[in-house]
Amino acid sequence: MKPKELVVVILFSFFALNSFAQPQSSRFSFEINSGPSIANKDLGGADLNVGAGFEGIFHYRLMPHVSAHLGWGWNKFSADQSFAGSNMDFEETGYIFGLQFKHPFKPNSIAWFVRASGLYNHIEIENTDGDIIEDTGHGLGLQFAGGLDIPLNSKWSFTPSLKLNSLSRDLDTGDTERNLNLNYDCLRLGFSIKF
């Protein structure tokens, strides 16, 4: 057997045995969260006001304390003055994917979690009428998060968290190219349901 094939067999065996060893509980969950977003610095010279956003995330438990997640998020910031004009909105939207480690403080109690996620997002600039005037196109970014999972019953949990998002995209307006570094902190309050 070739070394590659041996590694694949060992990995499949590990995950198969691990799945049988786990207690019979839900592997899937869905979380929705929302809250304020605060930029850590200006965006291409634009001083951003406090924004807001939300996320919808599916989780799949791989091991007792480790899950993979995939979702979609949206954040909106306004700026009184910017390189694109006055009273513009900057919206960051796109996809979230990564891993989460969650561990209860004691069995069947409140749990703490940390997440490391990749982002595949873009930044849109919108005028006061809601028309998109510029779009950076999608690219990779990062999100780090930590929070609590507070059980409300056997299926529902309250999930407050703090998140740090970082996305760097180039905006080509035809005349000039501008690098936009969107770095912001989020306070998120959410709910999760197991199924």
Short mmCIF file of N, CA and C in Angstrom, two decimals:
data_model
loop_
_atom_site.label_atom_id
_atom_site.label_comp_id
_atom_site.label_asym_id
_atom_site.label_seq_id
_atom_site.Cartn_x
_atom_site.Cartn_y
_atom_site.Cartn_z
N MET A 1 0.85 -1.17 0.00
CA MET A 1 0.00 0.00 0.00
C MET A 1 0.90 1.24 0.00
N LYS A 2 0.56 2.21 -0.84
CA LYS A 2 1.34 3.44 -0.92
C LYS A 2 1.10 4.30 0.32
N PRO A 3 2.08 5.15 0.66
CA PRO A 3 1.93 6.00 1.85
C PRO A 3 0.68 6.89 1.81
N LYS A 4 0.35 7.44 0.63
CA LYS A 4 -0.85 8.28 0.53
C LYS A 4 -2.10 7.48 0.85
N GLU A 5 -2.19 6.28 0.28
CA GLU A 5 -3.36 5.44 0.52
C GLU A 5 -3.46 5.05 1.99
N LEU A 6 -2.33 4.77 2.62
CA LEU A 6 -2.31 4.42 4.03
C LEU A 6 -2.82 5.57 4.89
N VAL A 7 -2.39 6.79 4.59
CA VAL A 7 -2.85 7.96 5.34
C VAL A 7 -4.35 8.14 5.19
N VAL A 8 -4.87 7.98 3.97
CA VAL A 8 -6.30 8.12 3.72
C VAL A 8 -7.08 7.07 4.51
N VAL A 9 -6.63 5.81 4.51
CA VAL A 9 -7.31 4.74 5.25
C VAL A 9 -7.30 5.04 6.74
N ILE A 10 -6.17 5.50 7.27
CA ILE A 10 -6.07 5.82 8.70
C ILE A 10 -7.02 6.95 9.07
N LEU A 11 -7.07 8.00 8.23
CA LEU A 11 -7.96 9.13 8.52
C LEU A 11 -9.43 8.70 8.49
N PHE A 12 -9.82 7.94 7.46
CA PHE A 12 -11.21 7.48 7.40
C PHE A 12 -11.54 6.58 8.59
N SER A 13 -10.62 5.72 8.98
CA SER A 13 -10.85 4.84 10.13
C SER A 13 -11.02 5.65 11.40
N PHE A 14 -10.17 6.67 11.57
CA PHE A 14 -10.24 7.51 12.76
C PHE A 14 -11.60 8.19 12.86
N PHE A 15 -12.05 8.82 11.75
CA PHE A 15 -13.33 9.52 11.78
C PHE A 15 -14.51 8.55 11.93
N ALA A 16 -14.42 7.39 11.31
CA ALA A 16 -15.49 6.41 11.44
C ALA A 16 -15.60 5.90 12.88
N LEU A 17 -14.47 5.54 13.49
CA LEU A 17 -14.50 5.07 14.87
C LEU A 17 -14.93 6.18 15.81
N ASN A 18 -14.48 7.38 15.57
CA ASN A 18 -14.84 8.51 16.41
C ASN A 18 -16.34 8.79 16.35
N SER A 19 -16.93 8.63 15.17
CA SER A 19 -18.36 8.89 15.06
C SER A 19 -19.19 7.85 15.82
N PHE A 20 -18.72 6.60 15.91
CA PHE A 20 -19.43 5.59 16.67
C PHE A 20 -19.24 5.77 18.17
N ALA A 21 -18.11 6.33 18.57
CA ALA A 21 -17.81 6.49 19.98
C ALA A 21 -18.56 7.66 20.61
N GLN A 22 -19.10 8.58 19.80
CA GLN A 22 -19.76 9.75 20.35
C GLN A 22 -21.17 9.40 20.81
N PRO A 23 -21.64 10.12 21.82
CA PRO A 23 -23.02 9.91 22.25
C PRO A 23 -23.99 10.30 21.14
N GLN A 24 -25.17 9.72 21.19
CA GLN A 24 -26.18 10.00 20.18
C GLN A 24 -26.78 11.38 20.42
N SER A 25 -26.21 12.38 19.79
CA SER A 25 -26.74 13.73 19.88
C SER A 25 -26.65 14.37 18.50
N SER A 26 -27.26 15.51 18.38
CA SER A 26 -27.32 16.19 17.09
C SER A 26 -25.94 16.58 16.58
N ARG A 27 -25.68 16.29 15.33
CA ARG A 27 -24.43 16.70 14.70
C ARG A 27 -24.58 18.06 14.00
N PHE A 28 -25.80 18.41 13.61
CA PHE A 28 -26.04 19.64 12.87
C PHE A 28 -26.67 20.70 13.77
N SER A 29 -26.29 21.95 13.49
CA SER A 29 -26.96 23.07 14.14
C SER A 29 -26.91 24.27 13.19
N PHE A 30 -27.81 25.19 13.45
CA PHE A 30 -27.85 26.43 12.67
C PHE A 30 -27.88 27.59 13.65
N GLU A 31 -27.04 28.59 13.39
CA GLU A 31 -26.93 29.76 14.26
C GLU A 31 -27.22 31.01 13.46
N ILE A 32 -27.95 31.92 14.06
CA ILE A 32 -28.15 33.25 13.48
C ILE A 32 -27.76 34.25 14.55
N ASN A 33 -26.99 35.28 14.15
CA ASN A 33 -26.55 36.28 15.12
C ASN A 33 -26.55 37.66 14.48
N SER A 34 -26.60 38.68 15.34
CA SER A 34 -26.63 40.04 14.85
C SER A 34 -26.09 40.97 15.94
N GLY A 35 -25.68 42.18 15.52
CA GLY A 35 -25.21 43.15 16.49
C GLY A 35 -24.37 44.24 15.85
N PRO A 36 -23.82 45.13 16.69
CA PRO A 36 -23.04 46.26 16.18
C PRO A 36 -21.64 45.85 15.73
N SER A 37 -21.10 46.63 14.80
CA SER A 37 -19.74 46.45 14.28
C SER A 37 -19.01 47.78 14.39
N ILE A 38 -17.78 47.74 14.89
CA ILE A 38 -17.00 48.97 15.09
C ILE A 38 -15.68 48.84 14.35
N ALA A 39 -15.45 49.74 13.37
CA ALA A 39 -14.22 49.71 12.58
C ALA A 39 -13.03 50.09 13.45
N ASN A 40 -11.89 49.38 13.26
CA ASN A 40 -10.67 49.66 14.01
C ASN A 40 -9.86 50.80 13.42
N LYS A 41 -10.10 51.13 12.15
CA LYS A 41 -9.40 52.24 11.49
C LYS A 41 -10.24 52.70 10.31
N ASP A 42 -9.81 53.79 9.68
CA ASP A 42 -10.57 54.29 8.54
C ASP A 42 -10.44 53.34 7.36
N LEU A 43 -11.32 53.49 6.41
CA LEU A 43 -11.35 52.64 5.22
C LEU A 43 -11.03 53.50 4.01
N GLY A 44 -9.79 53.42 3.54
CA GLY A 44 -9.37 54.21 2.40
C GLY A 44 -9.54 55.70 2.63
N GLY A 45 -9.32 56.15 3.87
CA GLY A 45 -9.48 57.57 4.20
C GLY A 45 -10.86 57.93 4.70
N ALA A 46 -11.80 56.99 4.67
CA ALA A 46 -13.16 57.26 5.14
C ALA A 46 -13.29 56.85 6.60
N ASP A 47 -13.76 57.79 7.42
CA ASP A 47 -14.00 57.51 8.84
C ASP A 47 -15.38 56.86 8.95
N LEU A 48 -15.41 55.56 9.26
CA LEU A 48 -16.66 54.81 9.28
C LEU A 48 -17.41 54.99 10.59
N ASN A 49 -18.72 55.17 10.49
CA ASN A 49 -19.58 55.22 11.68
C ASN A 49 -19.79 53.80 12.19
N VAL A 50 -20.32 53.68 13.40
CA VAL A 50 -20.65 52.35 13.94
C VAL A 50 -21.63 51.68 13.00
N GLY A 51 -21.36 50.44 12.65
CA GLY A 51 -22.20 49.70 11.72
C GLY A 51 -22.97 48.59 12.41
N ALA A 52 -23.55 47.74 11.61
CA ALA A 52 -24.31 46.60 12.12
C ALA A 52 -24.22 45.47 11.11
N GLY A 53 -24.48 44.26 11.59
CA GLY A 53 -24.44 43.12 10.68
C GLY A 53 -25.12 41.90 11.26
N PHE A 54 -25.19 40.87 10.44
CA PHE A 54 -25.73 39.58 10.90
C PHE A 54 -25.07 38.45 10.12
N GLU A 55 -25.19 37.26 10.67
CA GLU A 55 -24.66 36.04 10.03
C GLU A 55 -25.65 34.90 10.22
N GLY A 56 -25.68 34.00 9.27
CA GLY A 56 -26.37 32.73 9.37
C GLY A 56 -25.35 31.64 9.11
N ILE A 57 -25.18 30.72 10.07
CA ILE A 57 -24.08 29.75 9.99
C ILE A 57 -24.58 28.34 10.28
N PHE A 58 -24.26 27.39 9.39
CA PHE A 58 -24.50 25.97 9.64
C PHE A 58 -23.25 25.35 10.25
N HIS A 59 -23.46 24.51 11.27
CA HIS A 59 -22.36 23.81 11.93
C HIS A 59 -22.55 22.30 11.76
N TYR A 60 -21.46 21.59 11.57
CA TYR A 60 -21.47 20.13 11.54
C TYR A 60 -20.39 19.64 12.51
N ARG A 61 -20.82 18.91 13.55
CA ARG A 61 -19.89 18.42 14.57
C ARG A 61 -19.09 17.25 14.02
N LEU A 62 -17.76 17.43 13.95
CA LEU A 62 -16.85 16.39 13.46
C LEU A 62 -16.40 15.46 14.58
N MET A 63 -16.13 16.03 15.74
CA MET A 63 -15.67 15.31 16.92
C MET A 63 -16.39 15.89 18.13
N PRO A 64 -16.25 15.33 19.31
CA PRO A 64 -17.02 15.82 20.45
C PRO A 64 -16.94 17.33 20.68
N HIS A 65 -15.79 17.94 20.44
CA HIS A 65 -15.65 19.38 20.72
C HIS A 65 -15.28 20.21 19.49
N VAL A 66 -15.22 19.58 18.32
CA VAL A 66 -14.79 20.27 17.11
C VAL A 66 -15.88 20.19 16.05
N SER A 67 -16.18 21.34 15.46
CA SER A 67 -17.16 21.36 14.36
C SER A 67 -16.64 22.22 13.22
N ALA A 68 -17.13 21.91 12.04
CA ALA A 68 -16.86 22.73 10.86
C ALA A 68 -18.08 23.62 10.65
N HIS A 69 -17.87 24.80 10.10
CA HIS A 69 -19.01 25.68 9.85
C HIS A 69 -18.90 26.35 8.49
N LEU A 70 -20.07 26.71 7.97
CA LEU A 70 -20.19 27.36 6.68
C LEU A 70 -21.40 28.28 6.75
N GLY A 71 -21.24 29.51 6.29
CA GLY A 71 -22.37 30.44 6.38
C GLY A 71 -22.21 31.64 5.49
N TRP A 72 -23.07 32.62 5.74
CA TRP A 72 -23.10 33.86 4.99
C TRP A 72 -23.25 35.01 5.97
N GLY A 73 -22.58 36.14 5.68
CA GLY A 73 -22.66 37.29 6.57
C GLY A 73 -22.79 38.60 5.81
N TRP A 74 -23.27 39.62 6.51
CA TRP A 74 -23.47 40.95 5.95
C TRP A 74 -23.14 41.98 7.02
N ASN A 75 -22.37 43.00 6.68
CA ASN A 75 -22.08 44.11 7.58
C ASN A 75 -22.18 45.39 6.79
N LYS A 76 -22.74 46.42 7.43
CA LYS A 76 -22.92 47.70 6.76
C LYS A 76 -22.39 48.82 7.64
N PHE A 77 -21.58 49.68 7.03
CA PHE A 77 -21.05 50.87 7.68
C PHE A 77 -21.42 52.08 6.83
N SER A 78 -21.63 53.21 7.48
CA SER A 78 -21.86 54.45 6.73
C SER A 78 -20.69 55.38 6.97
N ALA A 79 -20.51 56.33 6.07
CA ALA A 79 -19.47 57.34 6.21
C ALA A 79 -20.05 58.67 5.76
N ASP A 80 -19.89 59.70 6.60
CA ASP A 80 -20.39 61.03 6.24
C ASP A 80 -19.62 61.59 5.05
N GLN A 81 -18.29 61.38 5.06
CA GLN A 81 -17.43 61.82 3.96
C GLN A 81 -16.49 60.66 3.61
N SER A 82 -16.26 60.44 2.32
CA SER A 82 -15.35 59.38 1.90
C SER A 82 -14.77 59.72 0.54
N PHE A 83 -13.84 58.92 0.08
CA PHE A 83 -13.25 59.09 -1.25
C PHE A 83 -14.29 58.93 -2.35
N ALA A 84 -15.41 58.24 -2.05
CA ALA A 84 -16.45 58.00 -3.04
C ALA A 84 -17.53 59.09 -3.01
N GLY A 85 -17.44 60.03 -2.05
CA GLY A 85 -18.44 61.09 -1.94
C GLY A 85 -18.99 61.15 -0.52
N SER A 86 -20.01 61.98 -0.33
CA SER A 86 -20.59 62.11 1.01
C SER A 86 -21.78 61.17 1.18
N ASN A 87 -22.01 60.81 2.43
CA ASN A 87 -23.13 59.94 2.81
C ASN A 87 -23.17 58.63 2.02
N MET A 88 -22.05 57.93 2.03
CA MET A 88 -21.96 56.64 1.34
C MET A 88 -22.04 55.50 2.36
N ASP A 89 -22.53 54.36 1.89
CA ASP A 89 -22.56 53.14 2.70
C ASP A 89 -21.55 52.16 2.14
N PHE A 90 -20.87 51.46 3.05
CA PHE A 90 -19.91 50.43 2.69
C PHE A 90 -20.46 49.11 3.23
N GLU A 91 -20.79 48.20 2.34
CA GLU A 91 -21.34 46.90 2.74
C GLU A 91 -20.35 45.80 2.42
N GLU A 92 -20.08 44.97 3.43
CA GLU A 92 -19.24 43.79 3.25
C GLU A 92 -20.15 42.58 3.33
N THR A 93 -20.17 41.78 2.28
CA THR A 93 -20.99 40.57 2.28
C THR A 93 -20.19 39.41 1.73
N GLY A 94 -20.58 38.21 2.12
CA GLY A 94 -19.93 37.04 1.58
C GLY A 94 -20.04 35.84 2.50
N TYR A 95 -19.11 34.94 2.35
CA TYR A 95 -19.19 33.61 2.94
C TYR A 95 -18.18 33.42 4.07
N ILE A 96 -18.55 32.56 5.01
CA ILE A 96 -17.74 32.24 6.19
C ILE A 96 -17.54 30.74 6.19
N PHE A 97 -16.31 30.29 6.46
CA PHE A 97 -16.04 28.86 6.55
C PHE A 97 -14.89 28.64 7.52
N GLY A 98 -14.95 27.57 8.29
CA GLY A 98 -13.86 27.33 9.23
C GLY A 98 -14.16 26.25 10.24
N LEU A 99 -13.42 26.33 11.36
CA LEU A 99 -13.53 25.34 12.42
C LEU A 99 -13.83 26.02 13.75
N GLN A 100 -14.54 25.30 14.60
CA GLN A 100 -14.88 25.79 15.94
C GLN A 100 -14.51 24.74 16.97
N PHE A 101 -13.95 25.20 18.08
CA PHE A 101 -13.71 24.33 19.24
C PHE A 101 -14.63 24.83 20.34
N LYS A 102 -15.47 23.91 20.87
CA LYS A 102 -16.43 24.26 21.92
C LYS A 102 -16.32 23.25 23.06
N HIS A 103 -16.26 23.76 24.30
CA HIS A 103 -16.10 22.88 25.45
C HIS A 103 -16.94 23.39 26.61
N PRO A 104 -17.73 22.50 27.25
CA PRO A 104 -18.54 22.96 28.39
C PRO A 104 -17.68 23.18 29.64
N PHE A 105 -18.13 24.12 30.48
CA PHE A 105 -17.44 24.33 31.75
C PHE A 105 -17.59 23.09 32.64
N LYS A 106 -18.76 22.45 32.59
CA LYS A 106 -19.01 21.15 33.23
C LYS A 106 -20.06 20.45 32.37
N PRO A 107 -20.25 19.13 32.50
CA PRO A 107 -21.17 18.41 31.61
C PRO A 107 -22.57 19.03 31.58
N ASN A 108 -23.13 19.12 30.38
CA ASN A 108 -24.48 19.64 30.14
C ASN A 108 -24.68 21.04 30.69
N SER A 109 -23.67 21.90 30.56
CA SER A 109 -23.80 23.26 31.07
C SER A 109 -23.36 24.26 30.00
N ILE A 110 -23.19 25.48 30.43
CA ILE A 110 -22.71 26.53 29.54
C ILE A 110 -21.34 26.13 28.98
N ALA A 111 -21.15 26.38 27.69
CA ALA A 111 -19.88 26.04 27.03
C ALA A 111 -19.24 27.33 26.50
N TRP A 112 -17.93 27.32 26.40
CA TRP A 112 -17.20 28.41 25.75
C TRP A 112 -16.74 27.90 24.39
N PHE A 113 -16.57 28.82 23.43
CA PHE A 113 -16.10 28.39 22.11
C PHE A 113 -15.14 29.42 21.53
N VAL A 114 -14.28 28.94 20.64
CA VAL A 114 -13.41 29.78 19.83
C VAL A 114 -13.53 29.31 18.39
N ARG A 115 -13.44 30.25 17.46
CA ARG A 115 -13.56 29.93 16.03
C ARG A 115 -12.43 30.59 15.26
N ALA A 116 -11.97 29.89 14.26
CA ALA A 116 -11.06 30.46 13.26
C ALA A 116 -11.73 30.24 11.92
N SER A 117 -11.95 31.33 11.20
CA SER A 117 -12.72 31.24 9.96
C SER A 117 -12.03 31.99 8.84
N GLY A 118 -12.25 31.49 7.65
CA GLY A 118 -11.90 32.22 6.46
C GLY A 118 -13.13 32.96 5.96
N LEU A 119 -12.91 34.05 5.26
CA LEU A 119 -13.99 34.81 4.64
C LEU A 119 -13.76 34.83 3.13
N TYR A 120 -14.81 34.78 2.38
CA TYR A 120 -14.74 35.02 0.94
C TYR A 120 -15.76 36.12 0.66
N ASN A 121 -15.33 37.37 0.85
CA ASN A 121 -16.24 38.51 0.88
C ASN A 121 -15.85 39.58 -0.13
N HIS A 122 -16.74 40.53 -0.31
CA HIS A 122 -16.46 41.70 -1.14
C HIS A 122 -17.02 42.93 -0.44
N ILE A 123 -16.58 44.11 -0.88
CA ILE A 123 -17.05 45.38 -0.32
C ILE A 123 -17.76 46.13 -1.44
N GLU A 124 -19.00 46.51 -1.18
CA GLU A 124 -19.78 47.31 -2.12
C GLU A 124 -19.93 48.71 -1.55
N ILE A 125 -19.88 49.70 -2.42
CA ILE A 125 -20.13 51.09 -2.02
C ILE A 125 -21.47 51.48 -2.62
N GLU A 126 -22.38 51.95 -1.74
CA GLU A 126 -23.73 52.31 -2.18
C GLU A 126 -24.01 53.77 -1.88
N ASN A 127 -24.77 54.42 -2.76
CA ASN A 127 -25.18 55.80 -2.53
C ASN A 127 -26.44 55.84 -1.67
N THR A 128 -26.98 57.04 -1.43
CA THR A 128 -28.14 57.19 -0.55
C THR A 128 -29.41 56.54 -1.12
N ASP A 129 -29.44 56.30 -2.43
CA ASP A 129 -30.59 55.63 -3.05
C ASP A 129 -30.48 54.10 -2.97
N GLY A 130 -29.35 53.60 -2.46
CA GLY A 130 -29.15 52.16 -2.37
C GLY A 130 -28.56 51.55 -3.62
N ASP A 131 -28.13 52.39 -4.56
CA ASP A 131 -27.52 51.90 -5.80
C ASP A 131 -26.05 51.58 -5.57
N ILE A 132 -25.59 50.45 -6.08
CA ILE A 132 -24.18 50.07 -5.97
C ILE A 132 -23.39 50.88 -6.99
N ILE A 133 -22.41 51.66 -6.49
CA ILE A 133 -21.60 52.47 -7.41
C ILE A 133 -20.21 51.88 -7.62
N GLU A 134 -19.73 51.07 -6.67
CA GLU A 134 -18.43 50.39 -6.81
C GLU A 134 -18.50 49.04 -6.11
N ASP A 135 -17.70 48.08 -6.58
CA ASP A 135 -17.64 46.74 -5.99
C ASP A 135 -16.22 46.21 -6.13
N THR A 136 -15.65 45.74 -5.05
CA THR A 136 -14.27 45.25 -5.08
C THR A 136 -14.13 43.86 -5.68
N GLY A 137 -15.20 43.11 -5.75
CA GLY A 137 -15.09 41.70 -6.11
C GLY A 137 -14.71 40.89 -4.88
N HIS A 138 -14.98 39.61 -4.92
CA HIS A 138 -14.73 38.75 -3.76
C HIS A 138 -13.25 38.42 -3.59
N GLY A 139 -12.85 38.23 -2.33
CA GLY A 139 -11.49 37.82 -2.00
C GLY A 139 -11.46 37.26 -0.59
N LEU A 140 -10.31 36.71 -0.22
CA LEU A 140 -10.18 36.04 1.07
C LEU A 140 -9.87 37.01 2.21
N GLY A 141 -10.44 36.72 3.36
CA GLY A 141 -10.19 37.46 4.59
C GLY A 141 -10.23 36.50 5.76
N LEU A 142 -10.17 37.05 6.97
CA LEU A 142 -10.13 36.23 8.19
C LEU A 142 -11.16 36.71 9.20
N GLN A 143 -11.62 35.77 10.02
CA GLN A 143 -12.46 36.09 11.15
C GLN A 143 -12.03 35.21 12.33
N PHE A 144 -11.85 35.84 13.48
CA PHE A 144 -11.59 35.12 14.73
C PHE A 144 -12.70 35.47 15.69
N ALA A 145 -13.19 34.48 16.43
CA ALA A 145 -14.33 34.71 17.32
C ALA A 145 -14.19 33.89 18.59
N GLY A 146 -14.86 34.36 19.61
CA GLY A 146 -14.95 33.64 20.87
C GLY A 146 -16.25 34.01 21.54
N GLY A 147 -16.82 33.07 22.28
CA GLY A 147 -18.09 33.37 22.93
C GLY A 147 -18.57 32.25 23.82
N LEU A 148 -19.85 32.32 24.15
CA LEU A 148 -20.49 31.35 25.02
C LEU A 148 -21.65 30.70 24.30
N ASP A 149 -21.93 29.46 24.67
CA ASP A 149 -23.11 28.73 24.21
C ASP A 149 -23.90 28.41 25.47
N ILE A 150 -25.02 29.12 25.66
CA ILE A 150 -25.82 28.99 26.87
C ILE A 150 -27.10 28.23 26.54
N PRO A 151 -27.22 26.96 26.97
CA PRO A 151 -28.40 26.16 26.63
C PRO A 151 -29.68 26.76 27.22
N LEU A 152 -30.71 26.86 26.39
CA LEU A 152 -32.02 27.30 26.85
C LEU A 152 -32.94 26.10 27.06
N ASN A 153 -32.75 25.07 26.26
CA ASN A 153 -33.42 23.77 26.42
C ASN A 153 -32.59 22.75 25.65
N SER A 154 -33.14 21.60 25.32
CA SER A 154 -32.34 20.54 24.68
C SER A 154 -31.94 20.89 23.23
N LYS A 155 -32.64 21.83 22.59
CA LYS A 155 -32.34 22.17 21.20
C LYS A 155 -31.80 23.58 21.02
N TRP A 156 -32.27 24.54 21.79
CA TRP A 156 -31.95 25.95 21.59
C TRP A 156 -30.87 26.42 22.54
N SER A 157 -29.99 27.31 22.03
CA SER A 157 -28.95 27.94 22.84
C SER A 157 -28.88 29.43 22.51
N PHE A 158 -28.48 30.21 23.50
CA PHE A 158 -28.18 31.63 23.33
C PHE A 158 -26.67 31.73 23.13
N THR A 159 -26.21 32.45 22.08
CA THR A 159 -24.79 32.44 21.72
C THR A 159 -24.21 33.84 21.58
N PRO A 160 -23.92 34.52 22.70
CA PRO A 160 -23.23 35.81 22.59
C PRO A 160 -21.77 35.60 22.22
N SER A 161 -21.21 36.51 21.41
CA SER A 161 -19.82 36.35 20.99
C SER A 161 -19.19 37.68 20.62
N LEU A 162 -17.86 37.69 20.61
CA LEU A 162 -17.07 38.80 20.10
C LEU A 162 -16.30 38.30 18.89
N LYS A 163 -16.24 39.10 17.83
CA LYS A 163 -15.58 38.67 16.59
C LYS A 163 -14.67 39.78 16.08
N LEU A 164 -13.62 39.37 15.41
CA LEU A 164 -12.71 40.29 14.73
C LEU A 164 -12.66 39.87 13.26
N ASN A 165 -13.06 40.78 12.38
CA ASN A 165 -13.03 40.51 10.94
C ASN A 165 -11.94 41.35 10.28
N SER A 166 -11.29 40.77 9.29
CA SER A 166 -10.26 41.47 8.54
C SER A 166 -10.37 41.08 7.07
N LEU A 167 -10.52 42.10 6.21
CA LEU A 167 -10.64 41.87 4.77
C LEU A 167 -9.90 42.98 4.04
N SER A 168 -9.02 42.60 3.13
CA SER A 168 -8.28 43.57 2.32
C SER A 168 -8.62 43.32 0.85
N ARG A 169 -9.16 44.36 0.18
CA ARG A 169 -9.54 44.24 -1.23
C ARG A 169 -9.07 45.48 -1.99
N ASP A 170 -8.77 45.29 -3.25
CA ASP A 170 -8.40 46.40 -4.13
C ASP A 170 -9.65 46.87 -4.86
N LEU A 171 -9.80 48.20 -4.93
CA LEU A 171 -10.93 48.80 -5.64
C LEU A 171 -10.37 49.56 -6.83
N ASP A 172 -10.74 49.12 -8.03
CA ASP A 172 -10.29 49.76 -9.26
C ASP A 172 -11.43 50.60 -9.81
N THR A 173 -11.29 51.93 -9.73
CA THR A 173 -12.35 52.84 -10.19
C THR A 173 -12.14 53.29 -11.63
N GLY A 174 -11.15 52.74 -12.30
CA GLY A 174 -10.85 53.15 -13.67
C GLY A 174 -9.73 54.17 -13.70
N ASP A 175 -9.86 55.25 -12.92
CA ASP A 175 -8.81 56.27 -12.86
C ASP A 175 -7.71 55.86 -11.87
N THR A 176 -8.13 55.32 -10.74
CA THR A 176 -7.18 54.97 -9.68
C THR A 176 -7.49 53.60 -9.11
N GLU A 177 -6.48 53.04 -8.47
CA GLU A 177 -6.69 51.79 -7.73
C GLU A 177 -6.42 52.09 -6.27
N ARG A 178 -7.33 51.68 -5.41
CA ARG A 178 -7.24 51.98 -3.99
C ARG A 178 -7.34 50.68 -3.21
N ASN A 179 -6.46 50.52 -2.21
CA ASN A 179 -6.51 49.33 -1.36
C ASN A 179 -7.40 49.63 -0.16
N LEU A 180 -8.44 48.81 0.03
CA LEU A 180 -9.36 48.97 1.14
C LEU A 180 -9.09 47.87 2.17
N ASN A 181 -8.69 48.28 3.38
CA ASN A 181 -8.48 47.34 4.48
C ASN A 181 -9.59 47.55 5.49
N LEU A 182 -10.53 46.61 5.52
CA LEU A 182 -11.67 46.70 6.44
C LEU A 182 -11.40 45.78 7.62
N ASN A 183 -11.08 46.39 8.76
CA ASN A 183 -10.83 45.65 10.01
C ASN A 183 -11.81 46.17 11.05
N TYR A 184 -12.59 45.27 11.65
CA TYR A 184 -13.58 45.72 12.62
C TYR A 184 -13.88 44.64 13.65
N ASP A 185 -14.37 45.11 14.81
CA ASP A 185 -14.80 44.23 15.89
C ASP A 185 -16.32 44.18 15.89
N CYS A 186 -16.85 43.02 16.27
CA CYS A 186 -18.30 42.84 16.30
C CYS A 186 -18.72 42.28 17.66
N LEU A 187 -19.80 42.79 18.18
CA LEU A 187 -20.48 42.17 19.30
C LEU A 187 -21.71 41.52 18.72
N ARG A 188 -21.82 40.21 18.88
CA ARG A 188 -22.93 39.48 18.28
C ARG A 188 -23.74 38.77 19.35
N LEU A 189 -25.05 38.89 19.24
CA LEU A 189 -25.99 38.15 20.07
C LEU A 189 -26.75 37.24 19.13
N GLY A 190 -26.80 35.96 19.45
CA GLY A 190 -27.43 35.04 18.53
C GLY A 190 -28.12 33.88 19.21
N PHE A 191 -28.73 33.06 18.39
CA PHE A 191 -29.39 31.85 18.85
C PHE A 191 -29.00 30.71 17.93
N SER A 192 -28.91 29.52 18.50
CA SER A 192 -28.52 28.33 17.76
C SER A 192 -29.55 27.24 18.03
N ILE A 193 -29.88 26.49 16.98
CA ILE A 193 -30.79 25.36 17.14
C ILE A 193 -30.13 24.10 16.61
N LYS A 194 -30.22 23.01 17.37
CA LYS A 194 -29.68 21.71 16.95
C LYS A 194 -30.77 20.93 16.22
N PHE A 195 -30.34 20.21 15.19
CA PHE A 195 -31.30 19.34 14.48
C PHE A 195 -30.63 18.13 13.93
#
